[in-house]
mmCIF file of C-alpha atoms in Angstrom:
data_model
loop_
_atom_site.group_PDB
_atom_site.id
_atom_site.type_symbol
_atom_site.label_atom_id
_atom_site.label_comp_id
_atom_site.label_asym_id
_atom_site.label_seq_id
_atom_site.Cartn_x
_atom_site.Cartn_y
_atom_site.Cartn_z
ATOM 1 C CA UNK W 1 38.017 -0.976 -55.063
ATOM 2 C CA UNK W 2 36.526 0.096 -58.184
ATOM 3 C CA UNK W 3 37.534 2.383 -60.522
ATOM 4 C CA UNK W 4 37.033 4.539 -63.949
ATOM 5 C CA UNK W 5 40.067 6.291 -65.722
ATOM 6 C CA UNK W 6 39.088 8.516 -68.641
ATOM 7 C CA UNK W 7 42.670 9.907 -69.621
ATOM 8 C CA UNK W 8 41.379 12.785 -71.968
ATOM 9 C CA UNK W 9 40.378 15.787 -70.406
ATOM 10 C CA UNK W 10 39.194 17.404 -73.493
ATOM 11 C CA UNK W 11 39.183 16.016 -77.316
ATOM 12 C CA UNK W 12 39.165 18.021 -80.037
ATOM 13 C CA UNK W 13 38.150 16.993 -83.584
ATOM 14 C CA UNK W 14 36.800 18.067 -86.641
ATOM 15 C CA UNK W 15 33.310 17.441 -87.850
ATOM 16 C CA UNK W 16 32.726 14.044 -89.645
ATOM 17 C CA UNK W 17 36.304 12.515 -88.233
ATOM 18 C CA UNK W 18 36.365 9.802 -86.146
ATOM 19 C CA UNK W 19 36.191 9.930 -82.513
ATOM 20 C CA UNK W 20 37.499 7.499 -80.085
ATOM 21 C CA UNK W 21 37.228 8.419 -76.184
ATOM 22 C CA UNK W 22 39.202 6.165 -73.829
ATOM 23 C CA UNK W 23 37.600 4.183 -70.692
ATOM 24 C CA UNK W 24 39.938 2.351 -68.242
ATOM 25 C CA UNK W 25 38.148 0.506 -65.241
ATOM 26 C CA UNK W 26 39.764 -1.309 -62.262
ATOM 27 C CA UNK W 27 36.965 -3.898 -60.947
ATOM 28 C CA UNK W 28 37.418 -7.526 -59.492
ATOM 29 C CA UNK W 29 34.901 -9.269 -61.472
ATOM 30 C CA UNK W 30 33.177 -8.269 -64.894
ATOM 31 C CA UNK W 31 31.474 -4.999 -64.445
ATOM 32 C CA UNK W 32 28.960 -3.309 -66.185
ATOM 33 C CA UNK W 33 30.004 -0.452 -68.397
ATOM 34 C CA UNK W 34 27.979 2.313 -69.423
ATOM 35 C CA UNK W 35 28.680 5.471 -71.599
ATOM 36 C CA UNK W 36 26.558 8.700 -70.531
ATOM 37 C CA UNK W 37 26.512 11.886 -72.775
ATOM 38 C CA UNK W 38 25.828 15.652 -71.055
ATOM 39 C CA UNK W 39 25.149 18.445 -72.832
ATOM 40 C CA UNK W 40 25.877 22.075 -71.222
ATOM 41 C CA UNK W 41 22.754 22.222 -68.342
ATOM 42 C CA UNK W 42 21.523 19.013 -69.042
ATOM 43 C CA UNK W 43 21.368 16.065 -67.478
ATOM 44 C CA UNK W 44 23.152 12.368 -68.268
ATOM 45 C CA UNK W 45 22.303 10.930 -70.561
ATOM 46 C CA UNK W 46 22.686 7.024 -71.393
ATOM 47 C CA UNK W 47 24.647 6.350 -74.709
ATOM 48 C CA UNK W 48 25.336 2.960 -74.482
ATOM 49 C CA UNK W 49 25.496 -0.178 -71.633
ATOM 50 C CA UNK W 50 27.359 -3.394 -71.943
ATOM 51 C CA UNK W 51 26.466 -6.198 -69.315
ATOM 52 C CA UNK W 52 27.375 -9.318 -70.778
ATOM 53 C CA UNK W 53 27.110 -11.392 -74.337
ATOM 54 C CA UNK W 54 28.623 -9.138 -77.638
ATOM 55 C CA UNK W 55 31.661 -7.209 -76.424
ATOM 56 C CA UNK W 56 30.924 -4.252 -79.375
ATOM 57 C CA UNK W 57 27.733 -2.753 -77.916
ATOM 58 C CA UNK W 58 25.842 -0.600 -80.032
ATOM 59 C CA UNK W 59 24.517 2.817 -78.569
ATOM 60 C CA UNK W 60 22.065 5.564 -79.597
ATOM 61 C CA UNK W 61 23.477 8.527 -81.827
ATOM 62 C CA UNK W 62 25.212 6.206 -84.004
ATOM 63 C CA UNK W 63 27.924 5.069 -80.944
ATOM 64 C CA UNK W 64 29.270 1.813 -80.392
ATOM 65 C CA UNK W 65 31.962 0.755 -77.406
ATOM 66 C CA UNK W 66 34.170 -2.192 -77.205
ATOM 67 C CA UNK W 67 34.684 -3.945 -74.150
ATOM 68 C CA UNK W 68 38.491 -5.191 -73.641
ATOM 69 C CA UNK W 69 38.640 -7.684 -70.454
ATOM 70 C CA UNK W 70 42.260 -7.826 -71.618
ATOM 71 C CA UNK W 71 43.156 -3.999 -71.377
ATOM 72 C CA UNK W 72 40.433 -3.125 -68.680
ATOM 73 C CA UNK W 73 39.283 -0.895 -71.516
ATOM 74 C CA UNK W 74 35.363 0.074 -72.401
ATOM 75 C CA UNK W 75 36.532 2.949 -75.432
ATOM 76 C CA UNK W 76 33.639 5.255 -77.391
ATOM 77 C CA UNK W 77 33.936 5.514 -80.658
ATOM 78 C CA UNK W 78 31.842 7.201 -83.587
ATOM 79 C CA UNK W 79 32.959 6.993 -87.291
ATOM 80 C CA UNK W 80 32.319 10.452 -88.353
ATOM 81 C CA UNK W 81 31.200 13.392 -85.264
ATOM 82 C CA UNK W 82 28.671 15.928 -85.924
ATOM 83 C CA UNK W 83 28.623 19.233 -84.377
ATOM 84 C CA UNK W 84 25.298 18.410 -82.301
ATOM 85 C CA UNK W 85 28.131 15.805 -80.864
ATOM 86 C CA UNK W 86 29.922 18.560 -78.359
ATOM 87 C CA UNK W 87 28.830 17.465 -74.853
ATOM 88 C CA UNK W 88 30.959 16.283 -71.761
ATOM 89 C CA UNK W 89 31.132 12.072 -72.070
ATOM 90 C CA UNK W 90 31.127 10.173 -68.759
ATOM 91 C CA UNK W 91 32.226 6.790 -68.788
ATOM 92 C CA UNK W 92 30.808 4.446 -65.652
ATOM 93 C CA UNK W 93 31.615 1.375 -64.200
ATOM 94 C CA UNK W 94 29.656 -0.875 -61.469
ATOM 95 C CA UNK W 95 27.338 -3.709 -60.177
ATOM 96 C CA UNK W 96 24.040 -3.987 -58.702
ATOM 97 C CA UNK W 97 25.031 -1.950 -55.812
ATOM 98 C CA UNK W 98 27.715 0.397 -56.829
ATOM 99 C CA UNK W 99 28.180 2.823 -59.638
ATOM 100 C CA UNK W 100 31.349 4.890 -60.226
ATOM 101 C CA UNK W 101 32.023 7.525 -62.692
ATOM 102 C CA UNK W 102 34.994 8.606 -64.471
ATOM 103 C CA UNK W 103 35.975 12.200 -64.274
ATOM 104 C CA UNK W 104 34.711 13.027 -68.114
ATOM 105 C CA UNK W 105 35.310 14.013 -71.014
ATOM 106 C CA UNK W 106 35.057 16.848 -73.231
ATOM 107 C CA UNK W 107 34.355 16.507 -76.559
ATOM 108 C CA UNK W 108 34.625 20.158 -78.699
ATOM 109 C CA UNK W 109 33.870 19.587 -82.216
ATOM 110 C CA UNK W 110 35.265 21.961 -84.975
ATOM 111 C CA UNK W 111 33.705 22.620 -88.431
ATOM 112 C CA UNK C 1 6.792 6.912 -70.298
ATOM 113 C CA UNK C 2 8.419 10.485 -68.980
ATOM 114 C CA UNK C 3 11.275 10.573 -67.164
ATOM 115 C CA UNK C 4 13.116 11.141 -64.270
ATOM 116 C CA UNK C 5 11.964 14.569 -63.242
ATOM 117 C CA UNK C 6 13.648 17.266 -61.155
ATOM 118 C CA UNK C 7 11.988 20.669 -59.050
ATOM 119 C CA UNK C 8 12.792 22.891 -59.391
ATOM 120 C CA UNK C 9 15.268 23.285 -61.952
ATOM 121 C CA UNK C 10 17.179 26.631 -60.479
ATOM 122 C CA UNK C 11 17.296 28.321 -57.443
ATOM 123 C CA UNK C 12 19.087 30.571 -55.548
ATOM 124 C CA UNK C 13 19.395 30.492 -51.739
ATOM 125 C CA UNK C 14 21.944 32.246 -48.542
ATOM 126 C CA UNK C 15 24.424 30.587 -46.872
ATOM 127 C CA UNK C 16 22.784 29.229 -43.712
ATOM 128 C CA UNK C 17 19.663 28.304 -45.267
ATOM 129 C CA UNK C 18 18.576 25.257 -46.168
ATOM 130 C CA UNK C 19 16.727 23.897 -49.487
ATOM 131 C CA UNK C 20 14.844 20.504 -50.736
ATOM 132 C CA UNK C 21 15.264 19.301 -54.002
ATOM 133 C CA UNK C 22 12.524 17.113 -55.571
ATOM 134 C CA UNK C 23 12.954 14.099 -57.548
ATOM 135 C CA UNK C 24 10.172 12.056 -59.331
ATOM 136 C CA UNK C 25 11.717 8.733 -60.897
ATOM 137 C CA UNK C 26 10.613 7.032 -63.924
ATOM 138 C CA UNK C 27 6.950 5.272 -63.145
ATOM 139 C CA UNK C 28 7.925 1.704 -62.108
ATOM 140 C CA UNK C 29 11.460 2.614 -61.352
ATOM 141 C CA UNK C 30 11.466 2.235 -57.038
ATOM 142 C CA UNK C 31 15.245 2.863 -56.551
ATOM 143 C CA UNK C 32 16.245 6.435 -56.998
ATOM 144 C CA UNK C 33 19.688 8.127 -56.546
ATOM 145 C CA UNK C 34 21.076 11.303 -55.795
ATOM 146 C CA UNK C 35 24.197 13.228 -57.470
ATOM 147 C CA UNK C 36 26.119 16.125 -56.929
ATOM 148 C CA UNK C 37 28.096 17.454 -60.012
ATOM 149 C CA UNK C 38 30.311 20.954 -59.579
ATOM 150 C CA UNK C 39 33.387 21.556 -62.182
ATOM 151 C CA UNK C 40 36.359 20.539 -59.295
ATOM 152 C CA UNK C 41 34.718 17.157 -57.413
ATOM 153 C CA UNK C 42 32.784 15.992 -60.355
ATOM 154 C CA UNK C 43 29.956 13.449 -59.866
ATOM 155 C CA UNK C 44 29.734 12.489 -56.781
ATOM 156 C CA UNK C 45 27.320 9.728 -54.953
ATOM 157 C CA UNK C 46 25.013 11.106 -52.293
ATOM 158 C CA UNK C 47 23.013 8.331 -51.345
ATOM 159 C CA UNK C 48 20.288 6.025 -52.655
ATOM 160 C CA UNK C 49 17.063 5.251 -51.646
ATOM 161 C CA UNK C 50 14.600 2.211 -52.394
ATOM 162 C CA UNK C 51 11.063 1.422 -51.037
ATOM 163 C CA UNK C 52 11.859 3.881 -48.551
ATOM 164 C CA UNK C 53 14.948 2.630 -47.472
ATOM 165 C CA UNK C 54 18.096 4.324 -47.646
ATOM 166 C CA UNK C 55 20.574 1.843 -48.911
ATOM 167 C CA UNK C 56 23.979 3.186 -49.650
ATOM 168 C CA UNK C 57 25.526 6.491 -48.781
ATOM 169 C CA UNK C 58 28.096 8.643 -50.134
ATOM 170 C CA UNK C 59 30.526 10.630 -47.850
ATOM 171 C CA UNK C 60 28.855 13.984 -47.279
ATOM 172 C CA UNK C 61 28.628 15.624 -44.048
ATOM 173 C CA UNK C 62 24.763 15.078 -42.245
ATOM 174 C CA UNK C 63 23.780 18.179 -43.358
ATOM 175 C CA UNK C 64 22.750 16.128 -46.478
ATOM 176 C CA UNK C 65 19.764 14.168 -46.097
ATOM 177 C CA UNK C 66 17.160 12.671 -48.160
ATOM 178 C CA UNK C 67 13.698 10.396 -48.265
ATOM 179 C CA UNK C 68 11.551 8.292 -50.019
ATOM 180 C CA UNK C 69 8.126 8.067 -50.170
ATOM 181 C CA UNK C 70 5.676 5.388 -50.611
ATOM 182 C CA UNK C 71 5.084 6.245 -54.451
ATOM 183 C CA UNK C 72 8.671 6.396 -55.059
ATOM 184 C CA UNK C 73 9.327 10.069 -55.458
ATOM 185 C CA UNK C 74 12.276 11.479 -53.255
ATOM 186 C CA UNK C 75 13.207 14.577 -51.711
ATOM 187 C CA UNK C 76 16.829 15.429 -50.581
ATOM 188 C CA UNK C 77 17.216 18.233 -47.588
ATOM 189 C CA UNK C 78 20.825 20.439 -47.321
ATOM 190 C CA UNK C 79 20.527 22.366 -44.390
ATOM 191 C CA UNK C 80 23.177 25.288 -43.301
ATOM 192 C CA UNK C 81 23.919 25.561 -46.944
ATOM 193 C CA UNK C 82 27.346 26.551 -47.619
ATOM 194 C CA UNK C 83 29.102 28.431 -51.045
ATOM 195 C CA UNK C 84 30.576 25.065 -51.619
ATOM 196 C CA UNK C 85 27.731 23.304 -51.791
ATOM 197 C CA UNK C 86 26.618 25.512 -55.097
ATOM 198 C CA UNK C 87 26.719 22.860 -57.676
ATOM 199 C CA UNK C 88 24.119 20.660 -60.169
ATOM 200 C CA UNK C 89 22.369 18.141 -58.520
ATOM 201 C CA UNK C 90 21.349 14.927 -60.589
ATOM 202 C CA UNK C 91 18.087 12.283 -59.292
ATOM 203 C CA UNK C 92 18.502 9.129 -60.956
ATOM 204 C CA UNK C 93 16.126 6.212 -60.785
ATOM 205 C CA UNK C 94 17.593 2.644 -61.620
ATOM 206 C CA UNK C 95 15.607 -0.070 -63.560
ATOM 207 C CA UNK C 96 16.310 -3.167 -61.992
ATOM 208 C CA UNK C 97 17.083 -6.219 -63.904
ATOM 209 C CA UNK C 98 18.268 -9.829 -63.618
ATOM 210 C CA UNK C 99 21.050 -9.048 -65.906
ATOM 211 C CA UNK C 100 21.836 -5.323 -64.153
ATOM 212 C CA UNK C 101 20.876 -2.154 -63.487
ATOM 213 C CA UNK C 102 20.263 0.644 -65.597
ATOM 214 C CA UNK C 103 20.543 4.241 -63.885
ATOM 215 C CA UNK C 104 19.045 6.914 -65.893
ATOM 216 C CA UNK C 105 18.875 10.661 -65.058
ATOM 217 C CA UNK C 106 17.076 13.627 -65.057
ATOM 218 C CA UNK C 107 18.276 17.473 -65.327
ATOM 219 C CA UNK C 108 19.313 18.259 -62.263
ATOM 220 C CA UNK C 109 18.696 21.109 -60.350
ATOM 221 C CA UNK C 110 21.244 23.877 -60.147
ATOM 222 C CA UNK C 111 21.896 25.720 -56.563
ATOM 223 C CA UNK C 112 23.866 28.641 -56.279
ATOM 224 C CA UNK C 113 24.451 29.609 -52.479
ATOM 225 C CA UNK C 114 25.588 32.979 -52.029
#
C-alpha cells in the first residue's frame, strides 16, 4: 500500500536560511509527488508536482523538490525562507486513482 | 479561471443535526473530492465523485454522504453530527491529464458541532 512519511513535525528556521523539508513515500511503481502549502484557515495549496521527465521540479514561491527513486525521497527545499513562508507543508503521493497525504509539516520562521 | 469554491465557509451546528457543505470545482474540472482535516486524524479521504458517479470512498461511517450534479458542483451531507466530526473540510477538483492528475483545493469549510 501506499504511503507518505514526513519525519518533521515542526521546523524551525531563521529568515533567509535554507529550508529543506523531508518526504519519504512507499509506492510500487513511480508515483506522482506533489508538495501543498497551508496557511492558518486556508486551504492547500499546490507548491510543486513531479510526474515524470526532470527529477528537480521547480515550484511556485521560489521552491524546488528533488525526486530520489533511490531513497524513496521527494524533499522541499528553498534557499533562503521568508517570513510570509510559515504555513503547515503537506507532502502527497499517488496515481490516477489514489492520493495520500503525509501527516505535515510545520514550518515557523524566526526573524 | 476561479477556483475551487466552498459554502459556506463557517458554521456552527448541535450535535444531532445534520449540515451540507457545498463545493463548486474549477470550470472544466468534472472530478471533485472531499477532505476532512482536524489537528489529531489529519487529512483524511472522504470520497470522490465524477460525472455523477461516486468513485472511491474513504472509511467514514454512512452518516457521510455526498453528490454530484450534472454541472459538476457537489454537495456532501453529515447527518447526526457528532463533536468529533468538528473539523475543516477541503473540496478538491482534479484536472485530468494523460500524464496525471492534478488535485487542487479550495478553503474549506470549518464546522464546529457543539
Amino acid at each position: 500500500a501506499q504511503s507518505v512519511t514526513q519525519p518533521d513535525i515542526h521546523i524551525t528556521v531563521s529568515e533567509g536560511a535554507s529550508l529543506e523539508l523531508r518526504c519519504n513515500y512507499s509506492y510500487g511503481a513511480t508515483p506522482y509527488l506533489f508538495w501543498y502549502v497551508q496557511s492558518p484557515g486556508q486551504g492547500l495549496q499546490l507548491l510543486l508536482k513531479y510526474f515524470s521527465g526532470d527529477t528537480l521540479v521547480q515550484g511556485i514561491k521560489g521552491f524546488e523538490a528533488e525526486f530520489k527513486r533511490s531513497q524513496s525521497s521527494f524533499n522541499l527545499r528553498k534557499p533562503s525562507v521568508h517570513w510570509s513562508d510559515a504555513a503547515e507543508y503537506f507532502c502527497a503521493v499517488g496515481d490516477n486513482n489514489d492520493m495520500r497525504f503525509g501527516a505535515g509539516t510545520r514550518l515557523t520562521v524566526k526573524p | 479561471k476561479a477556483g475551487v469554491t466552498q459554502t459556506p465557509r463557517y458554521l456552527i451546528k448541535t450535535r444531532g443535526q445534520q449540515v451540507t457543505l457545498s463545493c463548486s470545482p474549477i470550470s472544466g474540472h468534472r472530478s471533485v473530492s472531499w477532505y476532512q482535516q482536524t489537528p489529531g486524524q489529519g487529512l483524511q479521504f472522504l470520497f470522490e465523485y465524477f460525472s455523477e458517479t461516486q468513485r472511491n470512498k474513504g472509511n467514514f461511517p454512512g452518516r457521510f454522504s455526498g453528490r454530484q450534479f450534472s454541472n459538476s458542483r457537489s454537495e456532501m451531507n453529515v447527518s447526526t453530527l457528532e463533536l468529533g466530526d468538528s473539523a475543516l473540510y477541503l473540496c478538491a477538483s482534479t484536472l485530468r491529464s494523460g500524464q496525471g492528475n492534478t488535485i487542487y483545493f479550495g478553503e474549506g469549510s470549518w464546522l464546529t458541532v457543539v
